[in-house]
Amino acid sequence: MICEVIILAAGQGTRMRSKLPKVLHCVAGKPMLGHVIDRVRELDASAIHVVIGHGAEQVKQAFVDTRINWAIQEQQLGTGHAVAQAMPAVNNDSIVLVAYGDVPLVTTETLSRLVAAANQSTLSLLTVDLNDPSGYGRIVRKELGDIAAIVEQKDANEEQKKITEVNTGILAVPASRLNQWLPKLSAENTQREYYLTDIIAMAVSDGLHVLAQQPGSAMEVEGANNRQQIAGLERFYQQQQANRLMADGASLADPKRIDVRGQLTTGEDVFIDINCVFIGDVSIANNVSIGPNCVIENSTIGSGTVIKANSILEEVRLGSHCDIGPFARLRPGTVLAAKAKIGNFVETKKANIGEGSKISHLSYIGDSNIGKDVNIGAGTITCNYDGANKSITNIGDGAFIGSNTALVAPVNIGKNATVGAGSTISSDVGDKQLTVARGKQKNIDNWKRPTKKS
């Protein structure tokens, strides 16, 4: 069976009070439309068609690297009209899944069941049971369970208003039937729009089975029309992530105070303190401890590593039993071997730091290769940029760099070399050499301090 997907994403979202198209507002750091595209890709659909209108160019630019067929809805004349804009590019023999770009939490498993239930004689509709169904179209069933009709609340009688099963709008239907029914839709209603849900009555009239599928949770089919609803989706999503992490063996100081904006995997006996943010692909091995207020992006953390409070890690690889922070900033290209230490107020960038080496405080190490068991004192900086080009600093195993030292790249410090505190090093230092490069101290007796002029 061929499956193609049409995602409706043309709405303006006036209640967002934003110039950004509604479907580009983010949940968990990703546009809502991006969540839906990711889920339908997992269905192995033969084609994905996205119907855009308001802010069409912005939406296209947000997904410029994605293989999508774009359809333009110049005027927003309803869901039926929107689907019709995509149909010329749809294979007439396919099953069409219609989804919504502002319903970001629907799962692949739910969509897969919906598509699997549809065929050339069956329309499959996603419904949901709500404690308060007010405002939603009610699902009226036949005696044997097939859907007989969707009755909008304004048209429902008192008995129908008691029905708690409602329509979500997400459905799977044969393309050949859509091509037959869409031209018959009418805009004779208060909104003067063409409603996709009107095809349900046509399907029943033509003798098709109309079957219901339900999501695992009602939140899967929650859409977002304002920022409060987006916040609700965000909290639900983050609670799901927290539950998954705890099931995988991580302890969270407070499951309500963690943000996962990508894919986070953890080993056993991981501890994550409050207010940590994980962005992109982050992998954390066993027995890692992460302090409060840390931000970790696209990084790999080795087993037994401790990351202390308020540290920021971006595109780094840490070996086992490293010690990071507090207030450390590890920038892209930083690689730490086992038992390396990066202390408070240390910044690194494109630095390979060897096993057991220490940069304990108040230093900047960039474009550097540092060997094993190196000690770098407080206030050390690698002067790696001359205003046009960046150069490399190499420090051999066992070297000792005194505090307040400037290493002017390109420069090589030999194995077991010692650089005296306060030095500015612009030439290579050999193995086991002691190097001191600072101005001669001058002491002046009976010095009188300047005084303020009256």
Short mmCIF file of N, CA and C in Angstrom, two decimals, residues 439-443:
data_model
loop_
_atom_site.label_atom_id
_atom_site.label_comp_id
_atom_site.label_asym_id
_atom_site.label_seq_id
_atom_site.Cartn_x
_atom_site.Cartn_y
_atom_site.Cartn_z
N GLY A 439 59.23 40.68 32.72
CA GLY A 439 60.07 41.84 32.96
C GLY A 439 60.76 41.78 34.31
N LYS A 440 61.98 42.37 34.39
CA LYS A 440 62.72 42.38 35.63
C LYS A 440 62.02 43.24 36.68
N GLN A 441 61.94 42.71 37.89
CA GLN A 441 61.29 43.43 38.98
C GLN A 441 62.15 44.61 39.42
N LYS A 442 61.50 45.74 39.65
CA LYS A 442 62.20 46.94 40.10
C LYS A 442 61.54 47.45 41.35
N ASN A 443 62.32 47.65 42.46
CA ASN A 443 61.80 48.14 43.73
C ASN A 443 62.30 49.57 43.96
#
